[in-house]
Coordinates of C-alpha atoms in Angstrom, one line a residue:
M1 CA 52.2 86.1 87.8
T2 CA 51.3 86.0 84.2
V3 CA 51.4 82.4 82.8
P4 CA 52.6 80.5 80.9
L5 CA 56.2 81.6 81.3
S6 CA 58.0 82.0 77.9
G7 CA 60.5 79.3 77.0
I8 CA 59.0 76.6 79.2
P9 CA 56.7 74.0 77.7
L10 CA 53.2 73.8 79.2
A11 CA 53.9 70.2 80.1
D12 CA 56.7 71.4 82.4
H13 CA 54.7 74.1 84.2
A14 CA 53.8 71.9 87.2
A15 CA 57.2 72.9 88.7
V16 CA 56.6 76.5 87.8
Y17 CA 53.2 76.6 89.5
A18 CA 54.7 74.9 92.6
A19 CA 57.5 77.4 92.8
L20 CA 55.1 80.3 92.5
D21 CA 52.9 79.0 95.2
Q22 CA 55.9 78.4 97.5
A23 CA 57.2 81.9 96.8
G24 CA 54.0 83.4 98.1
F25 CA 52.3 84.2 94.8
T26 CA 48.5 84.0 95.3
D27 CA 47.3 84.2 91.7
V28 CA 48.2 83.1 88.1
W29 CA 46.6 85.1 85.3
S30 CA 46.7 84.3 81.6
S31 CA 46.5 86.4 78.5
E32 CA 45.4 85.5 74.9
V33 CA 47.3 86.9 72.0
A34 CA 49.2 84.5 69.7
G35 CA 50.7 82.0 72.2
A36 CA 48.7 79.7 74.5
D37 CA 45.0 80.3 74.7
A38 CA 43.8 81.9 77.9
F39 CA 42.2 78.8 79.5
T40 CA 44.5 75.8 79.0
P41 CA 47.3 77.1 81.3
L42 CA 44.8 77.9 84.0
A43 CA 43.2 74.4 83.7
L44 CA 46.7 72.9 84.3
A45 CA 47.3 75.2 87.3
A46 CA 43.9 74.2 88.7
A47 CA 44.9 70.5 88.5
W48 CA 48.6 70.9 89.6
Q49 CA 48.4 73.6 92.2
P50 CA 44.9 73.9 93.6
G51 CA 45.8 76.6 96.1
L52 CA 46.4 79.2 93.4
R53 CA 43.7 81.6 92.2
L54 CA 43.2 81.8 88.5
G55 CA 42.2 84.6 86.1
T56 CA 42.2 85.6 82.5
A57 CA 43.5 89.0 81.5
I58 CA 42.1 89.0 79.1
T59 CA 39.8 86.8 76.9
P60 CA 38.7 88.8 73.8
V61 CA 34.9 89.3 73.4
F62 CA 35.1 88.9 69.6
T63 CA 37.0 85.7 69.1
R64 CA 34.5 83.2 70.7
G65 CA 30.8 83.2 70.3
P66 CA 29.0 84.2 73.5
G67 CA 27.8 80.7 74.2
L68 CA 31.2 79.1 73.8
L69 CA 32.8 81.8 76.0
A70 CA 30.2 81.1 78.7
M71 CA 30.8 77.3 78.4
T72 CA 34.6 77.6 78.6
A73 CA 34.4 79.9 81.6
A74 CA 31.8 77.7 83.3
A75 CA 34.0 74.6 82.8
L76 CA 37.0 76.3 84.5
A77 CA 34.8 77.7 87.3
E78 CA 33.6 74.2 87.9
T79 CA 37.2 72.9 87.9
A80 CA 38.3 75.6 90.4
P81 CA 35.2 76.6 92.3
G82 CA 35.6 80.0 93.9
R83 CA 39.1 80.4 92.6
F84 CA 38.5 81.6 89.0
A85 CA 37.9 85.2 87.7
L86 CA 37.0 85.8 84.1
G87 CA 38.6 88.9 82.6
I88 CA 37.2 90.0 79.2
G89 CA 38.0 92.9 76.9
A90 CA 37.7 94.2 73.4
S91 CA 41.3 93.3 72.4
S92 CA 42.6 95.0 69.2
P93 CA 41.9 95.0 65.5
V94 CA 45.1 93.1 64.7
L95 CA 44.2 90.2 67.0
V96 CA 40.5 90.1 66.2
R97 CA 40.3 91.1 62.5
D98 CA 43.7 90.3 61.1
W99 CA 44.5 87.1 63.0
N100 CA 41.0 85.7 63.7
A101 CA 39.1 86.9 60.7
V102 CA 36.3 88.5 62.8
R103 CA 35.1 92.0 62.2
F104 CA 36.2 94.5 64.9
D105 CA 33.0 96.6 65.0
E106 CA 31.7 98.7 67.9
P107 CA 34.1 97.4 70.5
F108 CA 32.5 99.3 73.4
R109 CA 29.0 97.9 72.7
R110 CA 30.2 94.4 71.9
T111 CA 32.1 94.3 75.2
R112 CA 29.1 95.7 77.1
D113 CA 26.8 93.1 75.5
V114 CA 29.1 90.1 76.1
L115 CA 29.5 91.3 79.8
R116 CA 25.7 91.4 80.2
F117 CA 25.2 88.0 78.5
L118 CA 27.9 86.3 80.6
R119 CA 26.7 87.6 83.9
A120 CA 23.2 86.1 83.2
A121 CA 24.4 82.9 81.6
L122 CA 27.0 82.1 84.3
R123 CA 24.2 82.4 86.9
G124 CA 22.4 79.6 85.1
E125 CA 19.7 81.8 83.6
T126 CA 18.2 81.1 80.1
V127 CA 19.2 83.9 77.9
D128 CA 16.9 84.9 75.1
E129 CA 18.0 88.4 74.2
V130 CA 18.4 90.8 71.3
Y131 CA 21.6 92.8 72.2
D132 CA 22.8 95.7 70.1
T133 CA 25.7 93.7 68.6
F134 CA 24.3 90.1 68.6
T135 CA 21.3 88.0 69.4
V136 CA 21.1 84.9 71.6
R137 CA 18.1 82.6 71.5
R138 CA 17.2 80.4 74.4
F139 CA 20.7 79.6 75.6
T140 CA 21.1 77.8 78.9
L141 CA 24.3 76.3 80.3
E142 CA 23.8 72.6 80.9
R143 CA 26.5 72.8 83.6
P144 CA 26.2 76.2 85.3
P145 CA 29.0 76.6 87.9
A146 CA 27.9 76.3 91.5
V147 CA 30.1 79.3 92.2
P148 CA 29.7 81.7 89.2
P149 CA 33.0 83.4 88.5
P150 CA 33.3 87.2 88.9
V151 CA 33.5 88.9 85.5
L152 CA 36.1 91.6 85.2
L153 CA 36.4 94.1 82.4
A154 CA 39.6 95.4 80.8
A155 CA 39.3 99.1 80.6
L156 CA 41.5 102.0 79.6
R157 CA 39.6 105.3 79.2
P158 CA 36.6 106.8 81.0
G159 CA 33.8 105.1 79.1
M160 CA 35.0 101.6 79.6
L161 CA 36.1 102.3 83.2
R162 CA 32.6 103.6 84.1
L163 CA 31.1 100.5 82.4
A164 CA 33.3 98.3 84.6
A165 CA 32.3 100.2 87.7
A166 CA 28.6 100.0 86.8
E167 CA 28.2 96.4 85.6
A168 CA 31.3 94.3 86.2
D169 CA 32.8 92.7 89.3
G170 CA 36.1 94.4 88.7
V171 CA 38.4 96.1 86.3
I172 CA 41.7 95.1 84.6
L173 CA 44.2 97.9 83.9
N174 CA 47.2 97.5 81.5
W175 CA 50.2 99.5 80.3
L176 CA 50.1 102.2 83.0
A177 CA 52.6 103.4 85.6
A178 CA 51.9 103.3 89.3
D179 CA 51.5 107.0 89.3
D180 CA 48.7 106.7 86.6
V181 CA 46.6 104.4 88.8
P182 CA 44.8 107.2 90.8
R183 CA 43.7 108.8 87.5
A184 CA 42.1 105.6 86.3
L185 CA 40.5 104.8 89.7
A186 CA 38.9 108.2 89.9
E187 CA 36.7 107.3 86.9
L188 CA 35.4 104.3 88.8
G189 CA 33.8 106.4 91.5
D190 CA 32.6 104.7 94.6
R191 CA 33.2 100.9 94.2
R192 CA 30.9 98.2 95.4
P193 CA 32.2 95.8 98.1
G194 CA 34.2 93.0 96.5
F195 CA 35.0 95.0 93.3
E196 CA 38.6 94.2 92.3
V197 CA 41.2 96.3 90.6
V198 CA 43.7 94.2 88.7
A199 CA 46.7 95.6 86.9
R200 CA 49.1 93.8 84.5
I201 CA 52.6 95.0 85.1
F202 CA 55.6 94.3 82.9
V203 CA 58.7 93.3 84.9
C204 CA 62.2 92.8 83.5
P205 CA 64.3 91.7 86.5
T206 CA 67.8 92.5 85.4
E207 CA 70.3 95.2 86.4
D208 CA 71.3 95.4 82.7
A209 CA 69.4 98.7 82.1
A210 CA 70.4 98.8 78.4
H211 CA 68.8 95.4 77.8
A212 CA 65.6 96.3 79.7
R213 CA 65.2 99.7 78.0
A214 CA 65.8 98.3 74.5
L215 CA 63.2 95.6 75.2
G216 CA 60.9 98.2 76.7
R217 CA 61.1 100.5 73.7
R218 CA 60.2 97.7 71.4
L219 CA 57.2 96.8 73.5
I220 CA 56.1 100.4 73.9
T221 CA 56.3 101.1 70.1
G222 CA 54.4 97.9 69.4
Y223 CA 51.6 98.5 71.9
L224 CA 51.2 102.2 72.5
T225 CA 50.9 103.0 68.8
V226 CA 47.7 100.9 68.7
P227 CA 45.0 103.6 68.5
A228 CA 43.2 102.6 71.8
Y229 CA 46.5 102.6 73.7
A230 CA 47.7 105.8 72.1
A231 CA 44.4 107.5 73.1
F232 CA 44.8 106.1 76.6
H233 CA 48.3 107.6 77.0
R234 CA 47.1 110.9 75.6
W235 CA 44.4 110.9 78.2
L236 CA 47.1 110.1 80.9
G237 CA 49.0 113.2 79.8
R238 CA 51.9 111.7 77.7
E239 CA 51.3 113.7 74.5
A240 CA 54.5 115.6 74.9
T241 CA 56.7 112.6 75.8
L242 CA 55.2 110.1 73.4
G243 CA 54.3 112.6 70.6
P244 CA 57.7 112.1 68.8
M245 CA 57.2 108.3 68.8
W246 CA 53.7 108.6 67.4
A247 CA 54.9 111.0 64.7
A248 CA 57.8 108.7 63.6
W249 CA 55.5 105.7 63.6
A250 CA 52.9 107.5 61.4
A251 CA 55.7 108.4 59.0
G252 CA 56.7 104.7 58.7
D253 CA 59.9 105.1 60.7
R254 CA 59.8 102.2 63.0
R255 CA 63.4 102.5 64.2
G256 CA 63.0 106.2 64.8
A257 CA 59.8 105.6 66.7
A258 CA 61.6 103.3 69.2
A259 CA 64.5 105.7 69.5
A260 CA 62.1 108.5 70.4
V261 CA 60.7 106.8 73.5
P262 CA 62.3 108.6 76.5
D263 CA 64.0 106.6 79.3
E264 CA 61.6 108.0 81.8
V265 CA 58.6 106.5 80.0
V266 CA 60.3 103.1 79.7
D267 CA 61.3 103.1 83.3
A268 CA 57.7 104.0 84.4
L269 CA 56.0 101.3 82.3
V270 CA 58.5 98.5 82.2
L271 CA 59.9 97.8 85.7
H272 CA 63.6 96.7 85.8
G273 CA 66.5 96.3 88.2
S274 CA 67.2 93.6 90.7
P275 CA 64.3 91.2 91.4
E276 CA 63.9 92.7 94.9
H277 CA 63.8 96.2 93.4
C278 CA 61.2 95.1 90.9
A279 CA 59.1 93.6 93.7
A280 CA 59.3 96.8 95.6
Q281 CA 58.2 98.8 92.5
V282 CA 55.2 96.4 92.0
R283 CA 54.2 97.2 95.6
H284 CA 53.8 100.9 94.5
Y285 CA 50.8 99.7 92.4
A286 CA 49.2 98.2 95.5
D287 CA 49.9 101.3 97.4
A288 CA 48.1 103.3 94.7
G289 CA 45.0 101.2 94.9
V290 CA 45.5 98.0 92.9
D291 CA 44.2 94.9 94.6
V292 CA 45.8 92.3 92.4
P293 CA 49.1 93.4 90.8
V294 CA 50.0 90.8 88.1
M295 CA 53.6 90.6 87.0
G296 CA 54.3 89.9 83.4
L297 CA 57.9 88.4 83.4
L298 CA 60.0 89.6 80.4
P299 CA 63.2 87.9 79.2
T300 CA 66.5 88.9 80.7
P301 CA 70.1 88.0 79.9
E302 CA 70.3 86.1 83.1
L303 CA 67.3 83.9 82.3
A304 CA 68.7 83.3 78.8
A305 CA 72.0 82.1 80.2
G306 CA 70.8 80.2 83.2
G307 CA 67.6 78.6 81.9
A308 CA 65.4 76.7 84.4
A309 CA 68.0 77.0 87.2
A310 CA 68.0 80.8 86.9
L311 CA 64.2 80.9 86.9
A312 CA 64.1 78.7 90.0
T313 CA 66.3 81.2 91.8
L314 CA 64.4 84.2 90.4
I315 CA 60.9 83.4 91.4
P316 CA 61.5 83.4 95.2
R317 CA 63.2 86.8 94.9
L318 CA 60.2 88.3 93.2
G319 CA 57.8 86.7 95.7
V320 CA 56.0 87.7 98.8
T321 CA 58.2 88.7 101.8
D322 CA 57.3 88.5 105.5
A323 CA 56.8 92.3 105.5
D324 CA 54.2 91.9 102.7
R325 CA 52.3 89.3 104.7
S326 CA 52.1 91.5 107.7

């Protein structure tokens, strides 16, 4: 599950983590946009529910210096030895440049360079290196983790997917349908033992299809008009279905762009229906080759009306069944 859950203060997440663990969720994964940072919710989970595995999906490679990113990851790896995975990625110009006042230059090479630096630094090595996008002089972690965390790479198109396969410990996929997974995995080629495939999956567990599709259209127009995601979905073959949305967005017609997203695209990218139906749809990702399907819970009318009580009822219905365990 993606954490923290919206509408619930971080101070109240101890009960959330306990409910997730009891429902059979194995992992909690954070993101980093404009809400909580990626690490604080996981540090709380490590303290409150030490059986859960932790991961970032993702931490941007531009918004922290390389040394600070290594120190933060090492601290969490020391807190949860063997249970933390560090997911990194380029993020987007809006988050990096507009919100964090950092230049968004050469995202592929910056991501590659940070990946190489982190793998060395987290092993406790002294890094004295001139990379293409930055230079690090004589950096050594004072507290290298006894169990260095795996470093996973967020990737969309072939270049980044191949970098993940060649140099990372896993890949993180985002904004794709279960039927798209084989196309992405084909670019990875033969994977090394232990290489993990993680996918972030948006889940809106409500049978109010109009609500789910309206929310899905807003998310799709907000995300898939970002150049990297637009190129990703062109590569996946959605030029015909999403072309009208891109054209309306380019013309400044935001409302028209949302209206142009077909139901079939919304239904493929934003899972909705009963909680049990959503859980079954998530399993399609696992069947397609995803090792760690990570739900991202979206707001529903039921959750808005029922609050914490509705959430407490929902989590077990999204969780692991006896059939899954077998």
